[in-house]
Coordinates of C-alpha atoms in Angstrom, one line a residue:
M1 CA -7.1 51.9 -41.0
K2 CA -8.6 52.3 -37.5
F3 CA -7.4 55.9 -37.5
Y4 CA -9.4 56.7 -40.7
I5 CA -12.5 55.0 -39.4
F6 CA -12.2 56.9 -36.1
F7 CA -11.9 60.3 -38.0
F8 CA -14.7 59.3 -40.4
I9 CA -17.1 58.5 -37.5
F10 CA -16.0 61.5 -35.4
L11 CA -16.3 64.0 -38.3
T12 CA -19.7 62.6 -39.3
Q13 CA -21.1 63.0 -35.8
A14 CA -19.6 66.5 -35.6
F15 CA -21.2 67.4 -38.9
L16 CA -24.6 66.0 -38.0
F17 CA -24.5 67.6 -34.6
G18 CA -23.5 70.9 -36.1
Q19 CA -26.5 70.7 -38.5
D20 CA -28.8 69.9 -35.7
T21 CA -27.8 72.9 -33.6
S22 CA -28.0 75.3 -36.6
T23 CA -31.5 74.0 -37.2
K24 CA -32.4 74.6 -33.5
I25 CA -31.0 78.1 -33.7
A26 CA -32.9 78.8 -36.9
D27 CA -36.1 77.5 -35.3
S28 CA -35.6 79.8 -32.3
L29 CA -34.9 82.8 -34.6
R30 CA -38.0 82.0 -36.7
K31 CA -40.0 81.9 -33.5
E32 CA -38.6 85.3 -32.4
K33 CA -39.4 86.7 -35.8
E34 CA -43.0 85.4 -35.6
I35 CA -43.4 87.0 -32.1
E36 CA -42.1 90.3 -33.4
Y37 CA -44.5 90.1 -36.4
I38 CA -47.4 89.4 -34.1
K39 CA -46.5 92.4 -31.9
R40 CA -46.2 94.7 -34.9
F41 CA -49.5 93.4 -36.3
Q42 CA -51.2 94.1 -33.0
E43 CA -49.8 97.6 -32.9
R44 CA -51.0 98.3 -36.4
Q45 CA -54.5 96.9 -35.5
K46 CA -54.6 99.1 -32.4
Y47 CA -53.5 102.2 -34.4
Y48 CA -56.1 101.4 -37.2
N49 CA -58.9 101.0 -34.7
E50 CA -58.0 104.3 -33.0
Q51 CA -57.9 106.1 -36.4
C52 CA -61.2 104.6 -37.4
S53 CA -62.9 105.8 -34.2
N54 CA -61.3 109.2 -34.5
D55 CA -62.5 109.4 -38.1
S56 CA -66.1 108.4 -37.2
I57 CA -66.2 111.0 -34.4
K58 CA -64.9 113.6 -36.9
A59 CA -67.5 112.6 -39.5
V60 CA -70.3 113.0 -37.0
E61 CA -69.0 116.5 -36.0
D62 CA -68.6 117.5 -39.6
S63 CA -72.1 116.3 -40.6
K64 CA -73.5 118.9 -38.1
I65 CA -71.7 121.8 -39.9
E66 CA -73.6 123.2 -42.8
N67 CA -71.4 124.5 -45.6
K68 CA -72.7 126.4 -48.6
Y69 CA -70.8 125.9 -51.8
F70 CA -71.4 127.8 -55.0
I71 CA -70.2 125.4 -57.6
Y72 CA -71.2 126.3 -61.1
H73 CA -73.1 129.3 -59.8
I74 CA -72.2 132.9 -59.3
A75 CA -71.4 133.6 -55.7
P76 CA -73.0 136.6 -54.1
G77 CA -70.7 139.5 -53.6
G78 CA -70.6 142.5 -51.3
D79 CA -71.7 142.6 -47.7
D80 CA -74.2 139.8 -48.2
F81 CA -71.4 137.1 -48.4
P82 CA -71.8 134.4 -47.3
A83 CA -75.4 134.3 -48.4
K84 CA -77.9 134.5 -45.6
K85 CA -81.5 133.5 -45.8

């Protein structure tokens, strides 16, 4: 009977200890995933900010260019194209 009690106590402790270590490992993996997620998020934010600044600079440059479109109108032909005033 002592033999069964010993194995019951031993296996119970081994099982609980095994669960505890797997929980610790899972927690450390979760922390690593969170760190990776934060790094990727910061990289995306940096890229987004760079693209926004590039787009705003491009918009300022494009606003200085004057384009003449002939939508729903007959475009001038010949040597006077594009039309000059």
